[in-house]
Short mmCIF file of C-alpha atoms in Angstrom, two decimals:
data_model
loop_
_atom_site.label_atom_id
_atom_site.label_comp_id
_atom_site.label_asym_id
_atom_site.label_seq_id
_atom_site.Cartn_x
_atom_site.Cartn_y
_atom_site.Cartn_z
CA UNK A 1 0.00 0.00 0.00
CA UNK A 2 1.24 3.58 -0.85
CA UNK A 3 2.23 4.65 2.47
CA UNK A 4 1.33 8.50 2.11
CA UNK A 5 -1.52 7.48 1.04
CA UNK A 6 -2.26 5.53 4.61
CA UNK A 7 -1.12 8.14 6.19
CA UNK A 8 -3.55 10.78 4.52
CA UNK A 9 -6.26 8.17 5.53
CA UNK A 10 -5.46 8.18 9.21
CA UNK A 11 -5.09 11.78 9.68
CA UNK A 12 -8.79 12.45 7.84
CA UNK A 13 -10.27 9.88 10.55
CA UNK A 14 -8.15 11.68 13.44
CA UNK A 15 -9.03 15.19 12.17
CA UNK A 16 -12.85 14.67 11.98
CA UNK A 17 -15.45 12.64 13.97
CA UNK A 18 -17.07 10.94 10.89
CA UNK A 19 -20.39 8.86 11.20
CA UNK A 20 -20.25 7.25 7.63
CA UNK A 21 -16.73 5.70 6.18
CA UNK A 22 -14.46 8.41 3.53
CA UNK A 23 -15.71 6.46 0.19
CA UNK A 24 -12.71 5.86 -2.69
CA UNK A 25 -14.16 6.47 -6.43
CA UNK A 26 -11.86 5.23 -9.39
CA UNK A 27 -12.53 4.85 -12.78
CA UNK A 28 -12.05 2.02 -14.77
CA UNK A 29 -11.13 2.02 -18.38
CA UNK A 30 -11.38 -1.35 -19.74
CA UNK A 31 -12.94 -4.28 -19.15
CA UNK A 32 -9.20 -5.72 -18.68
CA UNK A 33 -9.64 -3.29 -15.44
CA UNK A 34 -12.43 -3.65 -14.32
CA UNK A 35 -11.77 -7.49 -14.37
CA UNK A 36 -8.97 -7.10 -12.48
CA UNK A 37 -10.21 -4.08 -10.07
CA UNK A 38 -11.50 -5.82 -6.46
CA UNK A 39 -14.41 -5.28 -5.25
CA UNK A 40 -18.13 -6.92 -5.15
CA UNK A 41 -20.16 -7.44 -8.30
CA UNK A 42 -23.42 -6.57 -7.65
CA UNK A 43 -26.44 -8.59 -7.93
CA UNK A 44 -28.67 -6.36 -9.49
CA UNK A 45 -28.52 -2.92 -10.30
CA UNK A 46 -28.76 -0.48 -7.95
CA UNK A 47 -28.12 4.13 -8.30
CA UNK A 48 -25.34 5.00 -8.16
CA UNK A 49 -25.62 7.04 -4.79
CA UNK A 50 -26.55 3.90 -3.32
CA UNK A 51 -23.14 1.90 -4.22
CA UNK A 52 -21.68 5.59 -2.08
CA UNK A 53 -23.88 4.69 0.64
CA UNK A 54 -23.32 1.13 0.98
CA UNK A 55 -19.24 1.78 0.37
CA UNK A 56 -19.94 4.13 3.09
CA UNK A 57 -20.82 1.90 5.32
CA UNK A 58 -17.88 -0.57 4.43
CA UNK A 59 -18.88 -2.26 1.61
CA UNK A 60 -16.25 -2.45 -1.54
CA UNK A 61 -18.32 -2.37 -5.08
CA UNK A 62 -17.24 -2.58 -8.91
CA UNK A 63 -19.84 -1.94 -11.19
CA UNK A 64 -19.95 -1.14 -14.85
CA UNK A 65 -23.30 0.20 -17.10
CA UNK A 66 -25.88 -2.34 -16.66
CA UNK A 67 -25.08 -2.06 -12.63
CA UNK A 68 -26.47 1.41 -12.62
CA UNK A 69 -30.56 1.61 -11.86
CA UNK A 70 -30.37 5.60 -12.45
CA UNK A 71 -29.21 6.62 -16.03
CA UNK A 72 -27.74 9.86 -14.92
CA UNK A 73 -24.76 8.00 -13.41
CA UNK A 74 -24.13 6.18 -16.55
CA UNK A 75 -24.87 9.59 -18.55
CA UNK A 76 -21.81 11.97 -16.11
CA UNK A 77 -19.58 9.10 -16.07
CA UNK A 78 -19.23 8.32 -19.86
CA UNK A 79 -20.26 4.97 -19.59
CA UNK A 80 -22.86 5.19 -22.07
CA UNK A 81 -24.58 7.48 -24.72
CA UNK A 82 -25.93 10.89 -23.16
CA UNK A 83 -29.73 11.27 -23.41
CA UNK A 84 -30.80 13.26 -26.44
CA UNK A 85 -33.89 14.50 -24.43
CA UNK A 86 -32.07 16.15 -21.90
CA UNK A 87 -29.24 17.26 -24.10
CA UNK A 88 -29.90 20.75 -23.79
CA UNK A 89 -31.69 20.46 -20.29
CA UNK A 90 -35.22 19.76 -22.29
CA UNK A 91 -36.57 17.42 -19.54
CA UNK A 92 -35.41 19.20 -16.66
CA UNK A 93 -37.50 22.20 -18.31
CA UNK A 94 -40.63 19.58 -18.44
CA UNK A 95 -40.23 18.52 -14.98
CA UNK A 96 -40.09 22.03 -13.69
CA UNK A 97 -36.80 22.43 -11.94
CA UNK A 98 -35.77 25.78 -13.52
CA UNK A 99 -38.05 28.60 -14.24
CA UNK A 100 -38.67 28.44 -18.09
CA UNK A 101 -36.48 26.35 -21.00
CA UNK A 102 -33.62 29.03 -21.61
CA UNK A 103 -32.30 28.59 -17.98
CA UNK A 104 -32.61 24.87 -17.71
CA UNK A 105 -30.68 24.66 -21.22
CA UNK A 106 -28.06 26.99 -19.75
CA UNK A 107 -27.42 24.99 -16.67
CA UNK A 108 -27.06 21.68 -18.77
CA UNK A 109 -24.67 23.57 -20.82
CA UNK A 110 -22.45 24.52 -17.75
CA UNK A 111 -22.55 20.76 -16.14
CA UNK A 112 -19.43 18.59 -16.57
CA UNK A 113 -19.65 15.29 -17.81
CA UNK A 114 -17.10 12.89 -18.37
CA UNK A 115 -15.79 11.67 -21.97
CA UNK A 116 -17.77 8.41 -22.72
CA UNK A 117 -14.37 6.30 -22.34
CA UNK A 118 -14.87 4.57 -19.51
CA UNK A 119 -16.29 1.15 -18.87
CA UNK A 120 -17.26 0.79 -15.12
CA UNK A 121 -16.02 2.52 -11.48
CA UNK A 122 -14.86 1.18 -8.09
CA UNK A 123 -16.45 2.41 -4.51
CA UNK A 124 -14.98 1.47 -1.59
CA UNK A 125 -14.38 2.73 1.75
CA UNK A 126 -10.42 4.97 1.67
CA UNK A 127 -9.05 2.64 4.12
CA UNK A 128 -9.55 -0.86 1.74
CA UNK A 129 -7.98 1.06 -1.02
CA UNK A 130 -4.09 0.89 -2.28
CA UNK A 131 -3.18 4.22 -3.43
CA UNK A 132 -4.87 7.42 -4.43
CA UNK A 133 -8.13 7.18 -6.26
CA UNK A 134 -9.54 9.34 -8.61
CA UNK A 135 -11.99 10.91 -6.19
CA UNK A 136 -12.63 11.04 -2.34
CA UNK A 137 -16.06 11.10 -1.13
CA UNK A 138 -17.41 12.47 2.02
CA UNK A 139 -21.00 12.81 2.84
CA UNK A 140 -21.57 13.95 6.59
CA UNK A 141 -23.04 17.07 8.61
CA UNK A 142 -22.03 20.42 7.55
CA UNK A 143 -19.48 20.92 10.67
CA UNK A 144 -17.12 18.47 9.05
CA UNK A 145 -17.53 19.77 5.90
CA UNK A 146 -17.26 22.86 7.00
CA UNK A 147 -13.65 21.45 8.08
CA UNK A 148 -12.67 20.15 5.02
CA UNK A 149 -13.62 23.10 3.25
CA UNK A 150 -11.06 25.14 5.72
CA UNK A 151 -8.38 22.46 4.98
CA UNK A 152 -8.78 23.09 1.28
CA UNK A 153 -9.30 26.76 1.41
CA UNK A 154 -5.51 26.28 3.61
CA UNK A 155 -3.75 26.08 0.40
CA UNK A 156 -5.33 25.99 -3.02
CA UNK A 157 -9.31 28.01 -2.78
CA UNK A 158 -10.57 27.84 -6.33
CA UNK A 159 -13.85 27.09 -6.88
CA UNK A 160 -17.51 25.33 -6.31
CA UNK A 161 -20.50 24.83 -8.39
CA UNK A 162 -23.41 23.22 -6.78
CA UNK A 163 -27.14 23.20 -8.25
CA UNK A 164 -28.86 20.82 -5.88
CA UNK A 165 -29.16 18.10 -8.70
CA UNK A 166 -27.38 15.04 -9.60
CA UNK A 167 -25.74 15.22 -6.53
CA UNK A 168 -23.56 12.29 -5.60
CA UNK A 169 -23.08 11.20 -9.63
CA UNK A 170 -22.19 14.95 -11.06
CA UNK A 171 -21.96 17.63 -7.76
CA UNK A 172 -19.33 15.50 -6.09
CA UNK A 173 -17.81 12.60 -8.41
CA UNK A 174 -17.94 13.54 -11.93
CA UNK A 175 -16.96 17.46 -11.66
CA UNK A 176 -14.15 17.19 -9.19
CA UNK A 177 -12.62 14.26 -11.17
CA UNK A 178 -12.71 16.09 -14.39
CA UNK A 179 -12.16 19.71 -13.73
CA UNK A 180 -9.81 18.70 -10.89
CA UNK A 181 -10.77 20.80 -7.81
CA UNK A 182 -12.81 20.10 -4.67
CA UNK A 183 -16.58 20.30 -5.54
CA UNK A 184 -19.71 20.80 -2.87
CA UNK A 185 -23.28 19.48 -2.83
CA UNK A 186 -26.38 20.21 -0.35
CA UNK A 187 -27.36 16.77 -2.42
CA UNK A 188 -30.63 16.41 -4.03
CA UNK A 189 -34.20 15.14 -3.54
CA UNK A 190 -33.20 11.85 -5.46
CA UNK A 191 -30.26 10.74 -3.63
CA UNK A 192 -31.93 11.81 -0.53
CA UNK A 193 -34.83 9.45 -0.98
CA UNK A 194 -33.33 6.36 -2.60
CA UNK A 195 -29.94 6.06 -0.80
CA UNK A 196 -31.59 7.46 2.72
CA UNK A 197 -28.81 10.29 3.74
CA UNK A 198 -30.12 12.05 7.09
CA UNK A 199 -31.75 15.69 6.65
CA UNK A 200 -28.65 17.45 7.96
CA UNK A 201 -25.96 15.79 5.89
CA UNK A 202 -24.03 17.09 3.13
CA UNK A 203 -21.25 15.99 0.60
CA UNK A 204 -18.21 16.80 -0.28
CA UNK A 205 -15.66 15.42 -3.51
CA UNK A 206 -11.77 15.98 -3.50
CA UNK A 207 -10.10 14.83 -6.68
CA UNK A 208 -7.46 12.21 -5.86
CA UNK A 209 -4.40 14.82 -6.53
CA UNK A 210 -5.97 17.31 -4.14
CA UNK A 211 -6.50 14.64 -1.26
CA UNK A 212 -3.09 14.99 0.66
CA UNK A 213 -2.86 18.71 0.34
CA UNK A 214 -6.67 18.79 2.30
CA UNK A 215 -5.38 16.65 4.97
CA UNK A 216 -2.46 18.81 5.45
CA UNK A 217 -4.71 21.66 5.33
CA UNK A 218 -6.82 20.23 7.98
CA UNK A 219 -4.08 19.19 10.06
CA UNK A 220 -2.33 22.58 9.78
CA UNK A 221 -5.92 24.66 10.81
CA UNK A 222 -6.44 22.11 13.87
CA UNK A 223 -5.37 24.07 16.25
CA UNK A 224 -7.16 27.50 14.94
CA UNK A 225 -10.29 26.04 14.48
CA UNK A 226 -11.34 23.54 16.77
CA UNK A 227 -12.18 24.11 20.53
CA UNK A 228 -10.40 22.08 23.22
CA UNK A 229 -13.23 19.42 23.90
CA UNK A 230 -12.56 18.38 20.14
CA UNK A 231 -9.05 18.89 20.21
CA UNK A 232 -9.25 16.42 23.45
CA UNK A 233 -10.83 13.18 21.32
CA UNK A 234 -8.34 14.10 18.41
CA UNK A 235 -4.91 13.63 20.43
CA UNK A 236 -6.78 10.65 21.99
CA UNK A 237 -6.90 8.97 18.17
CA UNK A 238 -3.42 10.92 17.08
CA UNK A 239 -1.93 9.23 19.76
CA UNK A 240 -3.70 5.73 19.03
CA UNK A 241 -2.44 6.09 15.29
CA UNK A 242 1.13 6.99 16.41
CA UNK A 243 0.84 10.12 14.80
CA UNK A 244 2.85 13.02 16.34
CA UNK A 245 1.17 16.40 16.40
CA UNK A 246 1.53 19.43 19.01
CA UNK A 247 -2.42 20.48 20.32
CA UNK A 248 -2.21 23.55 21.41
CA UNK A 249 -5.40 24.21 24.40
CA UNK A 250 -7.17 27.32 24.87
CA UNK A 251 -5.77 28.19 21.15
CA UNK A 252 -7.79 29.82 18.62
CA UNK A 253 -8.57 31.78 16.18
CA UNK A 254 -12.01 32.94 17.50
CA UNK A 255 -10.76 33.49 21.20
CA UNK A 256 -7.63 35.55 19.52
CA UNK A 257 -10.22 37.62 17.89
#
């Protein structure tokens, strides 16, 4: 196992108090790959968002086209042909979800979705995985996020784009993979329903290449942002992972203000 990658790993689960499992997300190429790649095959399909769940709760999943119950997975990750009724946001103007056609065709046009050159994906919780993957996932309440967010903002703030739709697939897979930065999502009604995330959760998706600079962000903010009840249960895991790091009490940024 890459051993930076480990140790990325071990700091996230130190740094934050995480209900749900950090979920690994790596595209497969071939079918050479995806033969290869571990993981369970899946007995029939299920959304995508729910292979995030269950990977989130420990489960490791490979799954290629005809594994995905919800088209729009198969659609943002180039696995198959795009819909030609929604290729200029025609459906979301039918179903309502933007004010008139113009708008919904607008937002459509400013969505990223992969190159169809791909023929299936791997979810698994970061700790059963090798090395980097292509994307991190992180779906939990907006305190931790709210962490994670500081850790990126630490060293490299660029940019978010979040529309409340397509979620888990597009908001927090599909865009940070291809435009390689850290995306958000509030999630959506869909994901919310069918893979059963709790009212106050949120998500998060770091590219793989942006993974170890977040951790060091988060690691390097510890001591600024978190009060010294939190900071107490982190140096109790630090020190259970071996992992040397100064906490500095009655520290931070908010008292120094």
């Amino acid at each position: 196992m890459d051993k930076k990658w480990i140790d990325c790993v071990n700091k996230l689960y130190c740094a934050l108090d995480l209900n749900r499992r950090a979920v690994s997300v790596t595209f497969l190429k071939t079918k050479a790959e995806y033969d290869e790649a571990e993981g369970s095959i899946l007995k029939k399909p299920i959304n995508y968002c729910q292979m995030v769940a269950s990977a989130a709760r420990g489960h490791s999943i490979k799954a290629k086209a005809e594994d995905f119950l919800c088209q729009s997975g198969v659609q943002v990750f180039g696995l198959g042909p795009l819909n030609p009724c929604n290729s200029k946001g025609e459906n979301w103007a039918r179903l309502g979800l933007y004010k008139d056609a113009e708008l919904s065709r607008t937002v459509r046009g400013e969505l990223v979705y992969l190159p169809q050159k791909y023929f299936g994906v791997t979810v698994a919780p970061v700790e059963k995985q090798s090395g980097f993957p292509d994307v991190v996932l992180i779906v939990s309440n907006p305190y931790n996020v709210m962490r994670i967010v500081q850790g990126y903002a630490y060293g490299m703030p660029k940019s978010v784009n979040l529309i409340g739709n397509q979620a888990v697939c597009l908001e927090c897979t599909a865009r940070p993979y291809a435009v390689k930065d850290m995306n958000l999502s509030l999630l959506c009604i869909g994901t919310r329903h069918r893979a059963g995330w709790e009212d106050e959760e949120m998500a998060v998706g770091i590219p793989g290449e942006q993974f170890a600079d977040v951790v060091t962000g988060l690691m390097s903010t510890l001591n600024q942002m978190e009060n010294d009840e939190n900071k107490k249960k982190i140096e109790v895991k630090l020190k259970r992972q071996n992992i040397p790091f100064e906490i500095r009490y009655g520290y931070n940024y908010y008292m120094d203000c």
